[in-house]
PDB file of C-alpha atoms in Angstrom:
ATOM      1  CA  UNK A   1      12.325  64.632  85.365  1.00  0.00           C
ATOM      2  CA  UNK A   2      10.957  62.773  88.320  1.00  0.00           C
ATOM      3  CA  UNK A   3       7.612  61.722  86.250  1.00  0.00           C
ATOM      4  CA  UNK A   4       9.684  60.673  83.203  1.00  0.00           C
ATOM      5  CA  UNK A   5      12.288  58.426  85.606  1.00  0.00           C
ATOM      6  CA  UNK A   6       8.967  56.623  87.369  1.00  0.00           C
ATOM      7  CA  UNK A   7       7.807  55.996  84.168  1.00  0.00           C
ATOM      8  CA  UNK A   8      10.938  54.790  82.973  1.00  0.00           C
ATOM      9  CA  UNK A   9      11.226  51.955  85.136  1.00  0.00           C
ATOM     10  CA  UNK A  10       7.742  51.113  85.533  1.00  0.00           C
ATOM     11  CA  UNK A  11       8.301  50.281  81.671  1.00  0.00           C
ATOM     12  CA  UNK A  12       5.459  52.928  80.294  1.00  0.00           C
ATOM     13  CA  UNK A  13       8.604  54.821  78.688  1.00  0.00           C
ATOM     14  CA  UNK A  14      11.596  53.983  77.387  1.00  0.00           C
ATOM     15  CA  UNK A  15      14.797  56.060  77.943  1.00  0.00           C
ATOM     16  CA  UNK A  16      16.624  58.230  75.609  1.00  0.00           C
ATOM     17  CA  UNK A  17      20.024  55.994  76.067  1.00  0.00           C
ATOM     18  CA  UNK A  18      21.299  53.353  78.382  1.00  0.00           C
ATOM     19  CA  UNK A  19      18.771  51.258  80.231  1.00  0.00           C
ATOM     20  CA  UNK A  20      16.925  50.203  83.149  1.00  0.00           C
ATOM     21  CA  UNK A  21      16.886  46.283  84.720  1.00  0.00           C
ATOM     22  CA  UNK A  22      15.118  44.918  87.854  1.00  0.00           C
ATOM     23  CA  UNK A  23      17.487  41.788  88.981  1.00  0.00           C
ATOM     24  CA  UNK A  24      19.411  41.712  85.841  1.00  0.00           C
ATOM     25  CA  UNK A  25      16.237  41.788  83.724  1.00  0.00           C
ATOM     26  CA  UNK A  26      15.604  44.654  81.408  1.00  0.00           C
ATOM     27  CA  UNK A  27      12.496  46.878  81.890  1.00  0.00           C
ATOM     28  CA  UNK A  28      10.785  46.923  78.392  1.00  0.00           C
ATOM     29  CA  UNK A  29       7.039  47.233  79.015  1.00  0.00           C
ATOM     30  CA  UNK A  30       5.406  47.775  82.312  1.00  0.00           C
ATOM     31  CA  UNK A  31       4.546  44.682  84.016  1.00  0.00           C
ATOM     32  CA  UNK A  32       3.290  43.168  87.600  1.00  0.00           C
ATOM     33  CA  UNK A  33       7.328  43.584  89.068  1.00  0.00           C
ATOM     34  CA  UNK A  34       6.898  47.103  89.315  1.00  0.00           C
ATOM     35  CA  UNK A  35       3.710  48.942  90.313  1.00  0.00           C
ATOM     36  CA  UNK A  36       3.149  52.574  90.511  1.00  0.00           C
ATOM     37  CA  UNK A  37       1.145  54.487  93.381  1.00  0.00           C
ATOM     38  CA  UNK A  38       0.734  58.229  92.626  1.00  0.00           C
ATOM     39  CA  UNK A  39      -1.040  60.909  94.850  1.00  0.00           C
ATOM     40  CA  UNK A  40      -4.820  60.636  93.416  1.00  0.00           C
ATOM     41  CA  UNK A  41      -5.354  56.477  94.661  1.00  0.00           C
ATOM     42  CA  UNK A  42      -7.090  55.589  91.459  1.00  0.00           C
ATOM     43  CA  UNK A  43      -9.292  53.397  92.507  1.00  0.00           C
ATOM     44  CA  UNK A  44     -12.370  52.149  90.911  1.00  0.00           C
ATOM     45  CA  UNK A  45     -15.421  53.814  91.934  1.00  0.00           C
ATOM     46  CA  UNK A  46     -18.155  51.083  91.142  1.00  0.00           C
ATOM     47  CA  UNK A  47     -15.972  48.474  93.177  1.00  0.00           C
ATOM     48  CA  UNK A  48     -15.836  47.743  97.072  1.00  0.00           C
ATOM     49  CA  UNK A  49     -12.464  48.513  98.629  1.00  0.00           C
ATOM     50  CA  UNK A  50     -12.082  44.504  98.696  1.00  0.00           C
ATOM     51  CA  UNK A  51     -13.412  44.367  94.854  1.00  0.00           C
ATOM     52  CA  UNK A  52     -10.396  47.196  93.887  1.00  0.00           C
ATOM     53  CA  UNK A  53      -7.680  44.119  95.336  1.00  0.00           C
ATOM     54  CA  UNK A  54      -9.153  41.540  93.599  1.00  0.00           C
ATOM     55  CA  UNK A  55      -8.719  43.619  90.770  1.00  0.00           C
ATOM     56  CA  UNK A  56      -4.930  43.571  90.551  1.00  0.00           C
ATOM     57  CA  UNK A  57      -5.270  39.573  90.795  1.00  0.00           C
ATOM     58  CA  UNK A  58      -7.747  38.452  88.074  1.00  0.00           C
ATOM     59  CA  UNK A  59      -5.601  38.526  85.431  1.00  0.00           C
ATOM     60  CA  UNK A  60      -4.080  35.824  87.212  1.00  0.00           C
ATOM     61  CA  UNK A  61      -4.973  31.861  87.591  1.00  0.00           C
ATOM     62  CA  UNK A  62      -6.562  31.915  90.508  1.00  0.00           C
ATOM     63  CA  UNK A  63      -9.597  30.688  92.234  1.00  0.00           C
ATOM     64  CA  UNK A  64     -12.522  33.651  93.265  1.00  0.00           C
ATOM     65  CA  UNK A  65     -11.790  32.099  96.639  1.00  0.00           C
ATOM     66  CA  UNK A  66      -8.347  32.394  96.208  1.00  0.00           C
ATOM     67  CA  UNK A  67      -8.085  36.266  95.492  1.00  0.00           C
ATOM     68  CA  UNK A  68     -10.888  36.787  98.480  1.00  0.00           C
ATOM     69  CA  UNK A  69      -8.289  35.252 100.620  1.00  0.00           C
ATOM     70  CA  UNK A  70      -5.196  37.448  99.460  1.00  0.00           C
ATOM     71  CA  UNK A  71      -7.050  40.287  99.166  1.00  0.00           C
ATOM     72  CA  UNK A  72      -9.039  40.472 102.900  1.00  0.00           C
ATOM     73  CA  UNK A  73      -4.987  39.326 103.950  1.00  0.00           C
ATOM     74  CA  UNK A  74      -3.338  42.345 102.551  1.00  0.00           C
ATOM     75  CA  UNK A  75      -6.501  44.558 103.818  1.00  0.00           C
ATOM     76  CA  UNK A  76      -5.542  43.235 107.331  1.00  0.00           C
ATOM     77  CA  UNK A  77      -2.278  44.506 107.015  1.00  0.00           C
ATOM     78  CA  UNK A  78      -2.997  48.084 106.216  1.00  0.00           C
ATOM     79  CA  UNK A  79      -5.934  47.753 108.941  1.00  0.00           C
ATOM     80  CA  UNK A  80      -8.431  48.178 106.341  1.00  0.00           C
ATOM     81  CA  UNK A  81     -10.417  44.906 106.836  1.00  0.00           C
ATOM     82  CA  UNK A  82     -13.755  45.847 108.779  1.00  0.00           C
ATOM     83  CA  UNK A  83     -14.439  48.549 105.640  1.00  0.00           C
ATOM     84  CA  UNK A  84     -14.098  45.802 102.953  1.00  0.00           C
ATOM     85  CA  UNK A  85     -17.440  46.627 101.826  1.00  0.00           C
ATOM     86  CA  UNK A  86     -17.453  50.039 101.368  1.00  0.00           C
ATOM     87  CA  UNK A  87     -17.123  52.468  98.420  1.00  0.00           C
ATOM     88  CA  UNK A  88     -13.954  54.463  97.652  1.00  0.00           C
ATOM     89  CA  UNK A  89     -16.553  57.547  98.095  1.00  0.00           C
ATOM     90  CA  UNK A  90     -16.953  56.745 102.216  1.00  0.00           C
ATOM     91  CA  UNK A  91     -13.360  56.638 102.873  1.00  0.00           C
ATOM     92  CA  UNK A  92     -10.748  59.373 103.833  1.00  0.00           C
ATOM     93  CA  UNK A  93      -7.958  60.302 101.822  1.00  0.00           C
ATOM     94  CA  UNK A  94      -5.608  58.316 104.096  1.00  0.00           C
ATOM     95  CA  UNK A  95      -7.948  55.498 104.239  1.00  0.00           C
ATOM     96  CA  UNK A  96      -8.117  55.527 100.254  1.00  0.00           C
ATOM     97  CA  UNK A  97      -4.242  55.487  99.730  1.00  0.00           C
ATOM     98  CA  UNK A  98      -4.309  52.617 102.683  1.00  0.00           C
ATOM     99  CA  UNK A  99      -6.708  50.452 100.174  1.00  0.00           C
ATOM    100  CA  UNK A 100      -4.022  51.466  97.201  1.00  0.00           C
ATOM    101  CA  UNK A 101      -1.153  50.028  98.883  1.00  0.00           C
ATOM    102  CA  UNK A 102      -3.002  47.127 100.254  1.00  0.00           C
ATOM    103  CA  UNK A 103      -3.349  46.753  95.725  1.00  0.00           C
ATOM    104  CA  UNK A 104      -0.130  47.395  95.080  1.00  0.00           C
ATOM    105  CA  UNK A 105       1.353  44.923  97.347  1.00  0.00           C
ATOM    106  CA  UNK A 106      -1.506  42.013  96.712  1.00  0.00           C
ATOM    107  CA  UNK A 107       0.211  41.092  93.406  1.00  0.00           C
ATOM    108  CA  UNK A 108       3.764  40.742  95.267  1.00  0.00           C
ATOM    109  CA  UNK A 109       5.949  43.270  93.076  1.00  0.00           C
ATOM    110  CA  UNK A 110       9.776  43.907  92.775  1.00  0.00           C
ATOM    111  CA  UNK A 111       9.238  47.538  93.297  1.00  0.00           C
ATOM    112  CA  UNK A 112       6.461  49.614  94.492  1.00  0.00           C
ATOM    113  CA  UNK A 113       7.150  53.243  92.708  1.00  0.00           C
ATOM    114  CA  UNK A 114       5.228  56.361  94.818  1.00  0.00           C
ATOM    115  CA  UNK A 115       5.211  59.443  93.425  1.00  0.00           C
ATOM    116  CA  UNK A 116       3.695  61.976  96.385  1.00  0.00           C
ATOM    117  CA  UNK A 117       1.606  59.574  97.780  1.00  0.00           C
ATOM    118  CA  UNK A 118       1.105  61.475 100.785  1.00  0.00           C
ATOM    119  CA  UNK A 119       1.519  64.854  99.895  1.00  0.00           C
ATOM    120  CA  UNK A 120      -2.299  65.735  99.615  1.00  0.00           C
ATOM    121  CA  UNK A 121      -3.249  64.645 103.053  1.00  0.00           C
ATOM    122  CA  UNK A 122      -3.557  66.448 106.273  1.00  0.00           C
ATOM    123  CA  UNK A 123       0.186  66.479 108.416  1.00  0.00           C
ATOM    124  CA  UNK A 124      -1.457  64.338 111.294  1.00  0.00           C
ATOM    125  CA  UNK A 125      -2.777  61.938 108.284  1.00  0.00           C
ATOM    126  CA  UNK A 126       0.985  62.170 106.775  1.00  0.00           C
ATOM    127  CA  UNK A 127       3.171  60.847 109.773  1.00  0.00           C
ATOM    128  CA  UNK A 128       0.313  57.932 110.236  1.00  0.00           C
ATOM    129  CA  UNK A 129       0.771  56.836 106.345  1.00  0.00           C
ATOM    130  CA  UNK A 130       4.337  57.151 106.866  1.00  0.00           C
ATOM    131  CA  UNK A 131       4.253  54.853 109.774  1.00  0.00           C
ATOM    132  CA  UNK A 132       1.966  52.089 108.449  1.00  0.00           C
ATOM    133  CA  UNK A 133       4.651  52.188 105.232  1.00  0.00           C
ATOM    134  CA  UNK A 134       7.415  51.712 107.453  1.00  0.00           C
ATOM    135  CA  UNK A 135       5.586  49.093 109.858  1.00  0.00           C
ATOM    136  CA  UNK A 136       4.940  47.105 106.134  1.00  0.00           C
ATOM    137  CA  UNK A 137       7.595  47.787 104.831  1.00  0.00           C
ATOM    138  CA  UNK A 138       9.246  46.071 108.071  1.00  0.00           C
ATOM    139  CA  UNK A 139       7.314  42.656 107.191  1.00  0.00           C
ATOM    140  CA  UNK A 140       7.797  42.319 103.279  1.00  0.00           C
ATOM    141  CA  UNK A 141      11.081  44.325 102.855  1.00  0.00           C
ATOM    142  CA  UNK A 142      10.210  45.475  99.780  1.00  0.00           C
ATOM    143  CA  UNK A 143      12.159  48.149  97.155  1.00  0.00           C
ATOM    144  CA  UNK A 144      10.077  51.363  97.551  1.00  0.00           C
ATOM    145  CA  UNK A 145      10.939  54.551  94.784  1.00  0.00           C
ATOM    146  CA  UNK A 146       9.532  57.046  96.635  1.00  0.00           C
ATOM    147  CA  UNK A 147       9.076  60.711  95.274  1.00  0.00           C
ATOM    148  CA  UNK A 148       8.498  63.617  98.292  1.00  0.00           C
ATOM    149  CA  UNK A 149       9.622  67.174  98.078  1.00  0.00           C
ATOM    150  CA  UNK A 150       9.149  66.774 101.926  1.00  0.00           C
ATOM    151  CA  UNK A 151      12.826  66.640 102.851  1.00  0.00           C
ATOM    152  CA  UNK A 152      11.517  65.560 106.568  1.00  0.00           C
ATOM    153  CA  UNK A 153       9.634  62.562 104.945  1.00  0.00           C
ATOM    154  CA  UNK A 154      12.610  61.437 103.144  1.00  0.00           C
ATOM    155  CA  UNK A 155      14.732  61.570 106.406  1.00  0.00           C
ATOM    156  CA  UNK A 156      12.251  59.578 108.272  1.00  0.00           C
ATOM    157  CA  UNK A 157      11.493  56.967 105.731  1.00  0.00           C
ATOM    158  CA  UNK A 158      14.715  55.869 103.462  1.00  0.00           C
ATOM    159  CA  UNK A 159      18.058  54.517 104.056  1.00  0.00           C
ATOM    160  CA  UNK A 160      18.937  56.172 100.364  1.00  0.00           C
ATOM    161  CA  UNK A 161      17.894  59.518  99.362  1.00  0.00           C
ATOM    162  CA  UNK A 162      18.669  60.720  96.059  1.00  0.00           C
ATOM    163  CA  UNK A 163      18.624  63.920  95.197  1.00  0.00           C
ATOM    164  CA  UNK A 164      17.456  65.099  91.394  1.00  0.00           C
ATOM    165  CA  UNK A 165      18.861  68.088  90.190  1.00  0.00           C
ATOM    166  CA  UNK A 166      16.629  70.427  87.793  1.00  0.00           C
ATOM    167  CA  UNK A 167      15.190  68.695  85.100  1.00  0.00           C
ATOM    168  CA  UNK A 168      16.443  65.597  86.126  1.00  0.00           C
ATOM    169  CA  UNK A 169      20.355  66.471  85.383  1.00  0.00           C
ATOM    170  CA  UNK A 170      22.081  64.864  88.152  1.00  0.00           C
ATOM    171  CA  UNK A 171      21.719  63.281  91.628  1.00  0.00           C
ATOM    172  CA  UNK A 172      23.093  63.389  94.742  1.00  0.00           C
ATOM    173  CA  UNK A 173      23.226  59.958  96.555  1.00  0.00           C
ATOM    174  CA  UNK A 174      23.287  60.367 100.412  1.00  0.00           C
ATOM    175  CA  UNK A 175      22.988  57.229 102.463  1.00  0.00           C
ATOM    176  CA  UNK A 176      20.513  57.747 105.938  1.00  0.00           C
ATOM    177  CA  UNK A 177      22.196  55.864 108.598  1.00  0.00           C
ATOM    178  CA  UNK A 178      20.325  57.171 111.385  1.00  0.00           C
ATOM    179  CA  UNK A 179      18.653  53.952 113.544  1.00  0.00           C
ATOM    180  CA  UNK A 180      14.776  53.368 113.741  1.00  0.00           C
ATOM    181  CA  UNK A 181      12.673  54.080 114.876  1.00  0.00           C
ATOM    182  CA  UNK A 182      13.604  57.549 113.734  1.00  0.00           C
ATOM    183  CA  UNK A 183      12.875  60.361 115.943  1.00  0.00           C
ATOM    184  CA  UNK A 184      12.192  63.570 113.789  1.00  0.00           C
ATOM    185  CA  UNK A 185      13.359  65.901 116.448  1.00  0.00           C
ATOM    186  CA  UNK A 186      16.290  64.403 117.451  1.00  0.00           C
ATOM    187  CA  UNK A 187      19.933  65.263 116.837  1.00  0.00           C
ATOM    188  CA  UNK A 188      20.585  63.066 114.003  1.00  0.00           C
ATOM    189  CA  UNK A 189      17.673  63.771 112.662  1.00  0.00           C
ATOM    190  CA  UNK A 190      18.080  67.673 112.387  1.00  0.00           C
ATOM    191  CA  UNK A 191      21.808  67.245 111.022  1.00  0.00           C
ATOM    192  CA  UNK A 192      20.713  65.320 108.329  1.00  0.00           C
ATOM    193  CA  UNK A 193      17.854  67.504 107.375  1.00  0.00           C
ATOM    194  CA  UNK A 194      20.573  70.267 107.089  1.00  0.00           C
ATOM    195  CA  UNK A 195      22.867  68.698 105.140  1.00  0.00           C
ATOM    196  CA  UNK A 196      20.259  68.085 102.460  1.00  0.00           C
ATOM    197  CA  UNK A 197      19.393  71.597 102.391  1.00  0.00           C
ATOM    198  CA  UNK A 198      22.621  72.615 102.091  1.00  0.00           C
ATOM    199  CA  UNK A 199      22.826  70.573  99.006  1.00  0.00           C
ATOM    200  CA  UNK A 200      19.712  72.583  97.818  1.00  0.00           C
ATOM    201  CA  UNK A 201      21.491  75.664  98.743  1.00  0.00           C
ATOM    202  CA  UNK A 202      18.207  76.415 100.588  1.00  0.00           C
ATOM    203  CA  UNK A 203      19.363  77.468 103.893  1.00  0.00           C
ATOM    204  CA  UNK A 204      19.679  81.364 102.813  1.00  0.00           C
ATOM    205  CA  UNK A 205      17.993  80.939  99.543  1.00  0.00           C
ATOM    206  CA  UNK A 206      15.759  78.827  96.699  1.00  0.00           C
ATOM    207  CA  UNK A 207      17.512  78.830  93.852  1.00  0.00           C
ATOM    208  CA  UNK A 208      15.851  75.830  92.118  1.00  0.00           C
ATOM    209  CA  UNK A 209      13.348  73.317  92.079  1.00  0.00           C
ATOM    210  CA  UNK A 210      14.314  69.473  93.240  1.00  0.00           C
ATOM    211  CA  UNK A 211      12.327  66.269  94.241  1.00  0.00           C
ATOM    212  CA  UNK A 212      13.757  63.972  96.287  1.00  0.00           C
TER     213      UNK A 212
END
């Protein structure tokens, strides 16, 4: 259900019945408002890591210059600038989903949609990525759909977490009012975390599968 709901409002699908709208506008093709990051980072091989974010800009009327500009900005901000010359092949997994945000966000969209984006990196990799995200997220307040069956990541990250039932039948909306920065071994923290898996009825057993 998760995959079909991303693709949903990113406009690649179109739903069985009612209908999806960013800022009153329906979603009826995918388009530069909403851009999707998934766990692979997709980017092009033959292209430098600042070639992959001019990519995302030359469909638009701007100047070589121009794109250099907003691309080697966006690299500073995920700290990516001094390997602007290298190949997608030299970099880390973390480093390569760095460049893919530094993308996403170049063209400015509505709503960045991750599905997993961290899930296949190490745990010391994980809590960086989730850091930089938040430290970004911080200076272009941004809507972020994010997809984690890490109910720890979900804690530390979001404000909302919604919780999709098997198949996609149902959620469960709980709002995360702990302050930041969030401490993932405090109080709060661990409370939370249990309520959730109550609602998964995980604390004694798995009795289904769920994203979050």
């Amino acid at each position: 259900g998760k995959t079909t709901l991303l693709n949903i409002i990113a406009g690649f699908e179109k739903p069985t019945s009612g209908s999806v709208a960013t800022k009153g506008i329906p979603v009826e093709s995918p388009g530069p408002n909403a851009i999707m990051i998934f766990q692979e980072s997709g980017l092009l091989p033959w292209r430098t890591v600042l070639g992959n974010i001019e990519f995302g800009l030359e469909g638009r009327r701007l100047s070589k210059k121009e794109r250099r500009m907003i691309s080697m900005d966006y690299l500073v901000l995920v700290g990516m600038e001094s390997f602007s010359n290298h190949h997608p092949h030299e970099l880390s997994g973390g480093m390569k989903q760095r460049v893919t945000l530094a993308r996403a966000l170049a063209v400015e969209p509505e709503i960045i949609l991750m599905d997993e984006p961290f899930s296949a990196l190490d745990t010391f990799t994980r809590y960086r990525m989730q850091d930089e995200l938040y430290g970004i997220w911080e200076k272009k307040k941004m809507t972020v759909l994010f997809v984690t069956h890490d109910i720890d990541e979900a804690v530390y990250l979001f404000d909302r977490i919604a919780i999709m039932h098997l198949e996609g039948k149902g959620f469960q909306i709980l709002d995360n009012k702990l302050p930041r920065p969030r401490n993932r071994a405090g109080a709060g923290f661990n409370r939370l975390r249990g309520d959730i898996l109550k609602e998964f009825r995980l604390i004694t057993q798995v009795s289904e599968d769920y994203v979050i």
